[in-house]
Amino acid sequence: MSARIGTGISDAEPRSGRPSAWQVRAVAEAGTAPTWAVPERPPTSALDDAPEDAVAGEAAADDEALRHVARRYGGEAAVAQWSSSLEQAGLKTGDHVTLIVGASLGDIGLLFLLVSRGISPLLLASDSPRAERVSNAARLGSPWLLEIDTQGALRLERLAGAVSPAGHADEPSGGVGVEHIGATCQRTSGVCIHLLTSGSTGQPSLVARPLETWRAEAQRYRRLLGLSDRHHVLLAAPMQHAYSLGWIWAAALAGCSLELHSPLHLGALVEALRTRATHCAVTPFVASLLARRQAQAQALAPTSGQETGQGARPSQLQVVMAGAGPVDAILDALFLAAFGLGLSRNYGSTESGALFAGLAPVAPMSIGQPMPGIRIVGEPPAGTPFALDVLLEDGRLHHTGDIAQCDPPDGGHDGQERGSRPSYRLIGRATTAIRRGDRWISSTEIESVIHQFPGVASSRVRALKSAQVGNDHILASVQMQPGARWDAPALRAFCAEQLSRSKLPDYLEQVTQISRAANGKPLPSPVYRRAAPAVWMEAAQAYKRAHLLLALHACGVLDRLDGQQDVDQIATASQLHPDTVTQALQVACLMGLVVEAAAAPDGLNAPSNATVAADAAKSEDAENAATAPPTPQVGLAPSPSTLPATTADSLRDLLNLEQAALTGWNSLEAVCTTLRHGLPTRPFATQPVPEDAVARYQAAMNGEHKRMGRLRAVRRLLRDRSGALRVADLSATTGQYSRHLARLGRYDAAGSCYVPIGGLNGDEGVDASGPAADRSPPAGRKERAERADLGLRLTPSTVERLAQGQAVFDLIVLDNACHDATVSLHLPMLMDRLAPTGVLVVDDLFLAPARADLGLDWLTHGGLCHLTREALDRSLAGLGLQGEAVFALTHPAVYGLSLYTRTSR
């Protein structure tokens, strides 16, 4: 075996089941389990050297060989410790568990250890929330959650009240919706691997695949690619996906070196591709990110054109295969220009594993040909769409549910002949494919044409069912690149030049984002039903409460409700009709908007102006003392009960903002206009921003909750750091974090970047206390304003420039910015700019059940990405980041401030 580049391991070196010296160094330096390893050759068995014509599903189970794989990737010591933990927990053959996996070899080792012991795992991602883990464990009928902790130890949790399996592998007690694939589990050793489908075609289902189906899939890869212990396989797809697991089984049974990385750790993936990987499995989405990352590096590097990584193919790299989605001509050409070889193709499903594959060069949108051992059933002449059914190795018929078409062989885009074998491409799902008369229309073909139009970032084409069966309309949703102009007539004309009339979209719409599942596939159009009539009635009349509150505010009544003046005094001082104000306040009292002073509990009445000023002065002086150098001490996050009461100024700022929104961007007319014409052409995007709108927004968004949260975050950030920080401040609040750090002398102006988000940022010279208001600052703020006036001017940049640059930052701040569509589109590239020990700060509001009113603001003049904290956590976990909540409030909206760092696994 040739020496592994970067490992110092060669044929002359002895191998053992223990981690090698470089693995030990990797653990010591990174504090984590290594992400790749040079394996031992497994013992000869049915797992390894079955004849090519053997039916893989009929191979006898070889538990010792499986344990060997477990030791190879997990290490002798770890496997022994895990085995002991499993025995102590009483887990035995026939049991089912939920296994939480990330992107480490230890996870692979534990998976093979479990199946070698006759235990059937359900794989869930490490970023899955607690509720999802519990609910899926219940679906499986298992009380056990298993996960490897940051120290490599196996953590087992038995869920209280969970139903234990009945002991039969094919009938887990309490499990619902579990679909067994192929032969029943009694036919084999009874072990299955359970997976969740992506949900891209509907509700995710739970699939149980016996081990022989994995062995069969591994054999397909090995026969196609000739995998052996000379090869180094790089995985850039989530381990819990069937596509990745098929590759893992193939690499493990062939004795390949295996390397895993989070799909969006782009720097590590590019380095592995350039230096050691012989085979790589990616999704089209990850392939596009890798190609763009490499293209940026090429643009900044000397243009020799001959060095590895400058468009030339790395000498050891043989195959980069894209699965779980189509590859169009643009992506294939982009990848070829970046790495010197085109993308090979893969097609399959969670239920069947990989079925089709094509080695580059491959025609655009092709899925290649049937893999070794797979036969197509009922195939019509070339060029005729048909329902794709296949025979597997053991003779079982598998209905893919897709419509396919066979195309004759042709030459490549680079002039290379792709071979004499015909290739196949998908038209769509049988349930959602576009049908026009006797023709099937391929949505991916239309998408590939739309993607060639200048300025298009992404698109989604689907059938819009009509009343006339078999005569579907075509709806195309198009996401433009930031700054690109939307021109529907020009796009329609462009499509007409490239597509036949029957394939032209009937409807073109511009969208700010395309919702996708975790594997990158577009999500289906959701289906909703009506809520209870009482809910609708309550919502329909809610405006009355808001109108009365804001009217009382606009007339000056609320400011005078000090618990001392009576209604007549308030009305005459406000130049209002006393009797009418009395009646209005009686209604407001019944609504719960005000309370009679005699009945009010302590602390409910608004404080006097003197009290507000005094409280604000104490708060400001405390913050000044805490944030002045040296680095402040860190305390516990204050509980909601210890937070200072909302000041009269903060409440007034919020009411001013809502009053303007009610008659402006949130008016009934504006909401209807947005629904008719879409977010890109809503009034906020097409009409001038009112002069006072920025001041109102900034005053409301920089209230007490933001100042306290920012103070808490800065304390935590500076606890273990010294010197000035390189900051990328993506902010809708005029760069308050940058200004705060600058006042402390901890802001590296030369290495930092400020990106205004959202269109409602104030002037870049606004001081750190927030936008100027038409009132005198309370005591304590003058001193802070004086310190802020140090000449710091934040020069605005853009999200695109930041994402595409090469700068690295100690701190990236998303301050009221994570819902923005441009930020969401570039999130993977932005996180690639974060230093290995850097911190991402998310300071924002989120929606939650029964606390989603703010969503109307986002619909009319904000962003609608990552609506909930859970959605953001899932996205960031996929990028290798995990968060720690620092500060949170749940009233009147869900406000949260969290610090995210790179995961240690």
GROMACS .gro file of C-alpha atoms in nm, residues 202-606:
model
  405
  202GLY     CA    1  -4.397   1.462   0.226
  203GLN     CA    2  -4.388   1.366   0.594
  204PRO     CA    3  -4.060   1.186   0.685
  205SER     CA    4  -4.114   0.814   0.731
  206LEU     CA    5  -3.915   0.562   0.930
  207VAL     CA    6  -3.741   0.298   0.720
  208ALA     CA    7  -3.583  -0.025   0.850
  209ARG     CA    8  -3.320  -0.183   0.626
  210PRO     CA    9  -3.173  -0.527   0.712
  211LEU     CA   10  -2.797  -0.567   0.701
  212GLU     CA   11  -2.802  -0.767   0.378
  213THR     CA   12  -2.935  -0.462   0.193
  214TRP     CA   13  -2.632  -0.263   0.309
  215ARG     CA   14  -2.397  -0.543   0.204
  216ALA     CA   15  -2.566  -0.553  -0.137
  217GLU     CA   16  -2.524  -0.178  -0.180
  218ALA     CA   17  -2.160  -0.199  -0.074
  219GLN     CA   18  -2.102  -0.465  -0.338
  220ARG     CA   19  -2.250  -0.237  -0.605
  221TYR     CA   20  -2.001   0.036  -0.522
  222ARG     CA   21  -1.709  -0.206  -0.502
  223ARG     CA   22  -1.787  -0.368  -0.835
  224LEU     CA   23  -1.838  -0.029  -1.002
  225LEU     CA   24  -1.535   0.149  -0.857
  226GLY     CA   25  -1.297  -0.135  -0.772
  227LEU     CA   26  -1.259  -0.007  -0.415
  228SER     CA   27  -0.975  -0.159  -0.214
  229ASP     CA   28  -0.742  -0.080   0.074
  230ARG     CA   29  -0.540   0.142  -0.162
  231HIS     CA   30  -0.817   0.400  -0.168
  232HIS     CA   31  -0.903   0.694   0.058
  233VAL     CA   32  -1.274   0.778   0.072
  234LEU     CA   33  -1.385   1.129   0.172
  235LEU     CA   34  -1.746   1.180   0.288
  236ALA     CA   35  -1.905   1.525   0.273
  237ALA     CA   36  -2.266   1.427   0.343
  238PRO     CA   37  -2.444   1.375   0.678
  239MET     CA   38  -2.380   1.028   0.822
  240GLN     CA   39  -2.746   0.965   0.906
  241HIS     CA   40  -2.841   0.984   0.538
  242ALA     CA   41  -2.867   0.661   0.339
  243TYR     CA   42  -2.638   0.801   0.069
  244SER     CA   43  -2.351   0.842   0.318
  245LEU     CA   44  -2.414   0.509   0.486
  246GLY     CA   45  -2.393   0.324   0.154
  247TRP     CA   46  -2.048   0.472   0.099
  248ILE     CA   47  -1.947   0.395   0.459
  249TRP     CA   48  -2.038   0.029   0.418
  250ALA     CA   49  -1.855   0.009   0.086
  251ALA     CA   50  -1.541   0.172   0.227
  252ALA     CA   51  -1.550  -0.036   0.545
  253LEU     CA   52  -1.590  -0.369   0.370
  254ALA     CA   53  -1.324  -0.283   0.110
  255GLY     CA   54  -1.073  -0.177   0.376
  256CYS     CA   55  -1.049   0.183   0.248
  257SER     CA   56  -0.918   0.476   0.446
  258LEU     CA   57  -1.221   0.678   0.550
  259GLU     CA   58  -1.249   1.048   0.627
  260LEU     CA   59  -1.555   1.244   0.740
  261HIS     CA   60  -1.617   1.614   0.771
  262SER     CA   61  -1.922   1.826   0.832
  263PRO     CA   62  -2.063   1.892   0.483
  264LEU     CA   63  -1.988   2.261   0.511
  265HIS     CA   64  -1.637   2.254   0.658
  266LEU     CA   65  -1.525   2.374   0.318
  267GLY     CA   66  -1.161   2.443   0.397
  268ALA     CA   67  -1.097   2.094   0.535
  269LEU     CA   68  -1.285   1.933   0.246
  270VAL     CA   69  -1.092   2.122  -0.020
  271GLU     CA   70  -0.762   2.035   0.148
  272ALA     CA   71  -0.857   1.666   0.160
  273LEU     CA   72  -0.962   1.668  -0.207
  274ARG     CA   73  -0.636   1.826  -0.312
  275THR     CA   74  -0.399   1.611  -0.109
  276ARG     CA   75  -0.527   1.262  -0.024
  277ALA     CA   76  -0.881   1.167  -0.129
  278THR     CA   77  -0.913   0.917  -0.413
  279HIS     CA   78  -1.293   0.902  -0.394
  280CYS     CA   79  -1.534   1.157  -0.255
  281ALA     CA   80  -1.911   1.148  -0.197
  282VAL     CA   81  -2.092   1.483  -0.197
  283THR     CA   82  -2.436   1.628  -0.258
  284PRO     CA   83  -2.485   1.875  -0.545
  285PHE     CA   84  -2.525   2.157  -0.292
  286VAL     CA   85  -2.193   2.080  -0.123
  287ALA     CA   86  -2.027   2.032  -0.463
  288SER     CA   87  -2.134   2.383  -0.563
  289LEU     CA   88  -1.994   2.530  -0.241
  290LEU     CA   89  -1.664   2.345  -0.287
  291ALA     CA   90  -1.632   2.461  -0.647
  292ARG     CA   91  -1.703   2.823  -0.558
  293ARG     CA   92  -1.462   2.808  -0.267
  294GLN     CA   93  -1.190   2.670  -0.494
  295ALA     CA   94  -1.271   2.928  -0.762
  296GLN     CA   95  -1.216   3.205  -0.507
  297ALA     CA   96  -0.882   3.054  -0.410
  298GLN     CA   97  -0.783   3.034  -0.776
  299ALA     CA   98  -0.872   3.398  -0.829
  300LEU     CA   99  -0.640   3.502  -0.546
  301ALA     CA  100  -0.355   3.263  -0.631
  302PRO     CA  101  -0.086   3.293  -0.904
  303THR     CA  102  -0.226   3.182  -1.239
  304SER     CA  103   0.025   2.913  -1.328
  305GLY     CA  104  -0.261   2.687  -1.431
  306GLN     CA  105  -0.049   2.380  -1.366
  307GLU     CA  106  -0.041   2.350  -0.992
  308THR     CA  107  -0.273   2.118  -0.805
  309GLY     CA  108  -0.580   2.313  -0.697
  310GLN     CA  109  -0.549   2.569  -0.980
  311GLY     CA  110  -0.792   2.384  -1.207
  312ALA     CA  111  -0.563   2.085  -1.255
  313ARG     CA  112  -0.686   1.749  -1.133
  314PRO     CA  113  -0.511   1.632  -0.814
  315SER     CA  114  -0.300   1.332  -0.907
  316GLN     CA  115  -0.459   1.092  -0.659
  317LEU     CA  116  -0.823   1.198  -0.710
  318GLN     CA  117  -1.023   0.949  -0.919
  319VAL     CA  118  -1.396   1.002  -0.853
  320VAL     CA  119  -1.611   1.273  -0.698
  321MET     CA  120  -1.969   1.143  -0.695
  322ALA     CA  121  -2.274   1.361  -0.637
  323GLY     CA  122  -2.590   1.202  -0.502
  324ALA     CA  123  -2.922   1.306  -0.348
  325GLY     CA  124  -2.998   1.558  -0.621
  326PRO     CA  125  -2.951   1.646  -0.990
  327VAL     CA  126  -2.635   1.792  -1.144
  328ASP     CA  127  -2.686   2.039  -1.427
  329ALA     CA  128  -2.436   2.155  -1.689
  330ILE     CA  129  -2.345   2.471  -1.497
  331LEU     CA  130  -2.251   2.288  -1.178
  332ASP     CA  131  -2.060   2.019  -1.367
  333ALA     CA  132  -1.860   2.279  -1.560
  334LEU     CA  133  -1.793   2.477  -1.243
  335PHE     CA  134  -1.662   2.172  -1.062
  336LEU     CA  135  -1.453   2.067  -1.361
  337ALA     CA  136  -1.291   2.411  -1.375
  338ALA     CA  137  -1.216   2.400  -1.002
  339PHE     CA  138  -1.082   2.047  -0.959
  340GLY     CA  139  -0.999   1.919  -1.306
  341LEU     CA  140  -1.265   1.648  -1.324
  342GLY     CA  141  -1.640   1.642  -1.364
  343LEU     CA  142  -1.894   1.511  -1.118
  344SER     CA  143  -1.993   1.147  -1.131
  345ARG     CA  144  -2.359   1.076  -1.053
  346ASN     CA  145  -2.555   0.863  -0.812
  347TYR     CA  146  -2.925   0.790  -0.771
  348GLY     CA  147  -3.112   0.582  -0.516
  349SER     CA  148  -3.339   0.609  -0.217
  350THR     CA  149  -3.340   0.553   0.155
  351GLU     CA  150  -3.534   0.232   0.102
  352SER     CA  151  -3.313   0.077  -0.167
  353GLY     CA  152  -2.973   0.239  -0.140
  354ALA     CA  153  -2.783   0.343  -0.453
  355LEU     CA  154  -2.933   0.203  -0.775
  356PHE     CA  155  -2.784   0.406  -1.061
  357ALA     CA  156  -2.442   0.564  -1.108
  358GLY     CA  157  -2.242   0.724  -1.386
  359LEU     CA  158  -1.869   0.798  -1.394
  360ALA     CA  159  -1.765   1.137  -1.528
  361PRO     CA  160  -1.799   1.271  -1.787
  362VAL     CA  161  -2.177   1.235  -1.765
  363ALA     CA  162  -2.453   1.421  -1.949
  364PRO     CA  163  -2.625   1.703  -1.758
  365MET     CA  164  -2.913   1.588  -1.534
  366SER     CA  165  -2.820   1.222  -1.597
  367ILE     CA  166  -2.828   0.960  -1.322
  368GLY     CA  167  -2.599   0.729  -1.522
  369GLN     CA  168  -2.676   0.362  -1.569
  370PRO     CA  169  -2.795   0.080  -1.341
  371MET     CA  170  -2.527  -0.021  -1.092
  372PRO     CA  171  -2.389  -0.378  -1.106
  373GLY     CA  172  -2.659  -0.623  -1.002
  374ILE     CA  173  -2.953  -0.389  -1.079
  375ARG     CA  174  -3.190  -0.451  -1.371
  376ILE     CA  175  -3.464  -0.225  -1.510
  377VAL     CA  176  -3.811  -0.376  -1.546
  378GLY     CA  177  -4.044  -0.292  -1.834
  379GLU     CA  178  -3.823  -0.039  -2.007
  380PRO     CA  179  -3.977   0.112  -2.327
  381PRO     CA  180  -3.778   0.237  -2.627
  382ALA     CA  181  -3.531   0.520  -2.571
  383GLY     CA  182  -3.686   0.863  -2.540
  384THR     CA  183  -4.011   0.739  -2.384
  385PRO     CA  184  -4.076   0.827  -2.018
  386PHE     CA  185  -4.168   0.531  -1.797
  387ALA     CA  186  -4.227   0.436  -1.434
  388LEU     CA  187  -3.887   0.331  -1.302
  389ASP     CA  188  -3.906  -0.016  -1.146
  390VAL     CA  189  -3.595  -0.228  -1.085
  391LEU     CA  190  -3.503  -0.581  -0.983
  392LEU     CA  191  -3.256  -0.603  -0.697
  393GLU     CA  192  -2.985  -0.866  -0.653
  394ASP     CA  193  -3.209  -1.103  -0.460
  395GLY     CA  194  -3.487  -1.087  -0.720
  396ARG     CA  195  -3.712  -0.843  -0.533
  397LEU     CA  196  -3.901  -0.583  -0.736
  398HIS     CA  197  -3.848  -0.225  -0.616
  399HIS     CA  198  -4.082   0.056  -0.723
  400THR     CA  199  -3.882   0.379  -0.709
  401GLY     CA  200  -4.188   0.601  -0.752
  402ASP     CA  201  -4.000   0.808  -1.014
  403ILE     CA  202  -4.056   0.869  -1.385
  404ALA     CA  203  -3.738   0.818  -1.591
  405GLN     CA  204  -3.630   0.835  -1.952
  406CYS     CA  205  -3.343   0.671  -2.139
  407ASP     CA  206  -3.130   0.901  -2.355
  408PRO     CA  207  -2.889   0.782  -2.625
  409PRO     CA  208  -2.516   0.834  -2.562
  410ASP     CA  209  -2.359   1.163  -2.674
  411GLY     CA  210  -2.042   1.365  -2.637
  412GLY     CA  211  -1.953   1.567  -2.330
  413HIS     CA  212  -1.953   1.944  -2.294
  414ASP     CA  213  -1.574   1.923  -2.315
  415GLY     CA  214  -1.581   1.723  -2.637
  416GLN     CA  215  -1.516   1.394  -2.461
  417GLU     CA  216  -1.722   1.093  -2.563
  418ARG     CA  217  -1.917   0.967  -2.262
  419GLY     CA  218  -1.919   0.608  -2.374
  420SER     CA  219  -2.139   0.382  -2.577
  421ARG     CA  220  -2.388   0.304  -2.301
  422PRO     CA  221  -2.710   0.507  -2.289
  423SER     CA  222  -2.777   0.713  -1.979
  424TYR     CA  223  -3.094   0.776  -1.785
  425ARG     CA  224  -3.245   1.089  -1.638
  426LEU     CA  225  -3.539   1.153  -1.409
  427ILE     CA  226  -3.851   1.334  -1.518
  428GLY     CA  227  -3.993   1.360  -1.166
  429ARG     CA  228  -4.188   1.177  -0.900
  430ALA     CA  229  -4.487   0.981  -1.025
  431THR     CA  230  -4.708   1.167  -0.776
  432THR     CA  231  -4.575   1.516  -0.851
  433ALA     CA  232  -4.426   1.498  -1.202
  434ILE     CA  233  -4.562   1.743  -1.456
  435ARG     CA  234  -4.805   1.582  -1.701
  436ARG     CA  235  -4.924   1.757  -2.018
  437GLY     CA  236  -5.141   1.542  -2.237
  438ASP     CA  237  -4.943   1.231  -2.319
  439ARG     CA  238  -4.611   1.394  -2.222
  440TRP     CA  239  -4.414   1.386  -1.900
  441ILE     CA  240  -4.227   1.711  -1.837
  442SER     CA  241  -3.901   1.714  -1.640
  443SER     CA  242  -3.892   1.984  -1.374
  444THR     CA  243  -3.513   1.948  -1.346
  445GLU     CA  244  -3.471   2.018  -1.718
  446ILE     CA  245  -3.663   2.344  -1.680
  447GLU     CA  246  -3.465   2.434  -1.369
  448SER     CA  247  -3.136   2.375  -1.550
  449VAL     CA  248  -3.241   2.627  -1.815
  450ILE     CA  249  -3.355   2.885  -1.560
  451HIS     CA  250  -3.022   2.853  -1.377
  452GLN     CA  251  -2.844   2.967  -1.695
  453PHE     CA  252  -3.025   3.302  -1.690
  454PRO     CA  253  -2.800   3.582  -1.561
  455GLY     CA  254  -2.846   3.661  -1.191
  456VAL     CA  255  -3.039   3.346  -1.093
  457ALA     CA  256  -2.922   3.192  -0.765
  458SER     CA  257  -3.166   2.901  -0.741
  459SER     CA  258  -3.505   2.785  -0.866
  460ARG     CA  259  -3.777   2.532  -0.805
  461VAL     CA  260  -4.019   2.406  -1.070
  462ARG     CA  261  -4.324   2.197  -0.989
  463ALA     CA  262  -4.663   2.095  -1.122
  464LEU     CA  263  -4.964   2.306  -1.044
  465LYS     CA  264  -5.252   2.063  -1.070
  466SER     CA  265  -5.544   2.189  -1.275
  467ALA     CA  266  -5.908   2.089  -1.281
  468GLN     CA  267  -5.841   1.901  -1.604
  469VAL     CA  268  -5.656   1.581  -1.517
  470GLY     CA  269  -5.335   1.532  -1.714
  471ASN     CA  270  -5.303   1.899  -1.812
  472ASP     CA  271  -5.085   2.041  -1.537
  473HIS     CA  272  -4.969   2.399  -1.522
  474ILE     CA  273  -4.602   2.472  -1.448
  475LEU     CA  274  -4.502   2.701  -1.162
  476ALA     CA  275  -4.142   2.821  -1.136
  477SER     CA  276  -4.013   2.994  -0.822
  478VAL     CA  277  -3.689   3.182  -0.884
  479GLN     CA  278  -3.444   3.318  -0.629
  480MET     CA  279  -3.218   3.590  -0.767
  481GLN     CA  280  -2.868   3.665  -0.652
  482PRO     CA  281  -2.837   3.969  -0.422
  483GLY     CA  282  -2.846   4.284  -0.630
  484ALA     CA  283  -2.959   4.107  -0.948
  485ARG     CA  284  -3.257   4.260  -1.129
  486TRP     CA  285  -3.575   4.057  -1.165
  487ASP     CA  286  -3.700   4.067  -1.524
  488ALA     CA  287  -3.981   3.815  -1.574
  489PRO     CA  288  -4.042   3.892  -1.944
  490ALA     CA  289  -3.671   3.851  -2.022
  491LEU     CA  290  -3.657   3.523  -1.829
  492ARG     CA  291  -3.967   3.396  -2.009
  493ALA     CA  292  -3.814   3.485  -2.346
  494PHE     CA  293  -3.490   3.312  -2.249
  495CYS     CA  294  -3.678   2.995  -2.157
  496ALA     CA  295  -3.867   3.009  -2.487
  497GLU     CA  296  -3.533   3.000  -2.673
  498GLN     CA  297  -3.419   2.691  -2.484
  499LEU     CA  298  -3.737   2.490  -2.424
  500SER     CA  299  -4.023   2.362  -2.635
  501ARG     CA  300  -4.356   2.534  -2.587
  502SER     CA  301  -4.499   2.250  -2.377
  503LYS     CA  302  -4.220   2.296  -2.121
  504LEU     CA  303  -4.252   2.673  -2.072
  505PRO     CA  304  -4.358   2.774  -1.718
  506ASP     CA  305  -4.708   2.915  -1.696
  507TYR     CA  306  -4.621   3.110  -1.383
  508LEU     CA  307  -4.292   3.275  -1.290
  509GLU     CA  308  -4.251   3.415  -0.940
  510GLN     CA  309  -3.957   3.578  -0.769
  511VAL     CA  310  -3.892   3.451  -0.415
  512THR     CA  311  -3.646   3.550  -0.145
  513GLN     CA  312  -3.565   3.191  -0.050
  514ILE     CA  313  -3.643   2.832  -0.150
  515SER     CA  314  -3.724   2.611   0.147
  516ARG     CA  315  -3.519   2.292   0.147
  517ALA     CA  316  -3.484   1.978   0.355
  518ALA     CA  317  -3.161   1.896   0.538
  519ASN     CA  318  -3.025   1.715   0.230
  520GLY     CA  319  -3.081   2.018   0.007
  521LYS     CA  320  -3.394   1.894  -0.171
  522PRO     CA  321  -3.677   2.148  -0.204
  523LEU     CA  322  -3.961   2.089   0.038
  524PRO     CA  323  -4.306   2.013  -0.101
  525SER     CA  324  -4.577   2.273  -0.091
  526PRO     CA  325  -4.737   2.242   0.255
  527VAL     CA  326  -5.104   2.173   0.316
  528TYR     CA  327  -5.298   2.346   0.595
  529ARG     CA  328  -5.650   2.326   0.735
  530ARG     CA  329  -5.868   2.579   0.913
  531ALA     CA  330  -5.830   2.642   1.284
  532ALA     CA  331  -6.132   2.645   1.514
  533PRO     CA  332  -6.388   2.920   1.442
  534ALA     CA  333  -6.332   3.071   1.785
  535VAL     CA  334  -5.965   3.126   1.701
  536TRP     CA  335  -6.057   3.311   1.382
  537MET     CA  336  -6.309   3.529   1.563
  538GLU     CA  337  -6.055   3.625   1.826
  539ALA     CA  338  -5.793   3.710   1.565
  540ALA     CA  339  -6.039   3.906   1.350
  541GLN     CA  340  -6.125   4.134   1.643
  542ALA     CA  341  -5.773   4.169   1.783
  543TYR     CA  342  -5.714   4.491   1.588
  544LYS     CA  343  -5.970   4.667   1.809
  545ARG     CA  344  -5.755   4.618   2.116
  546ALA     CA  345  -5.447   4.741   1.932
  547HIS     CA  346  -5.628   5.043   1.784
  548LEU     CA  347  -5.758   5.155   2.123
  549LEU     CA  348  -5.418   5.115   2.287
  550LEU     CA  349  -5.237   5.306   2.014
  551ALA     CA  350  -5.506   5.578   2.005
  552LEU     CA  351  -5.466   5.634   2.378
  553HIS     CA  352  -5.091   5.651   2.322
  554ALA     CA  353  -5.116   5.892   2.030
  555CYS     CA  354  -5.344   6.123   2.231
  556GLY     CA  355  -5.100   6.133   2.523
  557VAL     CA  356  -5.319   5.944   2.768
  558LEU     CA  357  -5.086   5.652   2.839
  559ASP     CA  358  -4.795   5.878   2.938
  560ARG     CA  359  -5.012   6.038   3.207
  561LEU     CA  360  -5.139   5.715   3.368
  562ASP     CA  361  -4.924   5.756   3.679
  563GLY     CA  362  -5.179   5.624   3.929
  564GLN     CA  363  -5.226   5.971   4.079
  565GLN     CA  364  -5.410   6.185   3.823
  566ASP     CA  365  -5.776   6.111   3.764
  567VAL     CA  366  -5.932   6.084   3.420
  568ASP     CA  367  -6.064   6.441   3.412
  569GLN     CA  368  -5.716   6.577   3.482
  570ILE     CA  369  -5.559   6.355   3.217
  571ALA     CA  370  -5.824   6.444   2.956
  572THR     CA  371  -5.809   6.819   3.004
  573ALA     CA  372  -5.427   6.818   3.010
  574SER     CA  373  -5.434   6.624   2.684
  575GLN     CA  374  -5.704   6.851   2.533
  576LEU     CA  375  -5.946   6.559   2.502
  577HIS     CA  376  -6.316   6.510   2.578
  578PRO     CA  377  -6.324   6.404   2.947
  579ASP     CA  378  -6.641   6.193   2.937
  580THR     CA  379  -6.535   6.010   2.619
  581VAL     CA  380  -6.190   5.940   2.764
  582THR     CA  381  -6.361   5.800   3.074
  583GLN     CA  382  -6.569   5.565   2.862
  584ALA     CA  383  -6.266   5.462   2.654
  585LEU     CA  384  -6.060   5.384   2.963
  586GLN     CA  385  -6.345   5.179   3.108
  587VAL     CA  386  -6.338   4.969   2.789
  588ALA     CA  387  -5.958   4.953   2.803
  589CYS     CA  388  -5.980   4.833   3.163
  590LEU     CA  389  -6.215   4.551   3.066
  591MET     CA  390  -5.972   4.465   2.784
  592GLY     CA  391  -5.693   4.439   3.039
  593LEU     CA  392  -5.498   4.731   2.892
  594VAL     CA  393  -5.517   4.943   3.209
  595VAL     CA  394  -5.609   4.877   3.571
  596GLU     CA  395  -5.768   5.092   3.835
  597ALA     CA  396  -5.501   5.234   4.064
  598ALA     CA  397  -5.676   5.115   4.380
  599ALA     CA  398  -5.678   4.758   4.248
  600ALA     CA  399  -5.332   4.750   4.099
  601PRO     CA  400  -5.078   4.517   4.262
  602ASP     CA  401  -4.747   4.662   4.370
  603GLY     CA  402  -4.518   4.752   4.084
  604LEU     CA  403  -4.785   4.739   3.813
  605ASN     CA  404  -4.828   5.115   3.771
  606ALA     CA  405  -4.573   5.286   3.553
   0.00000   0.00000   0.00000
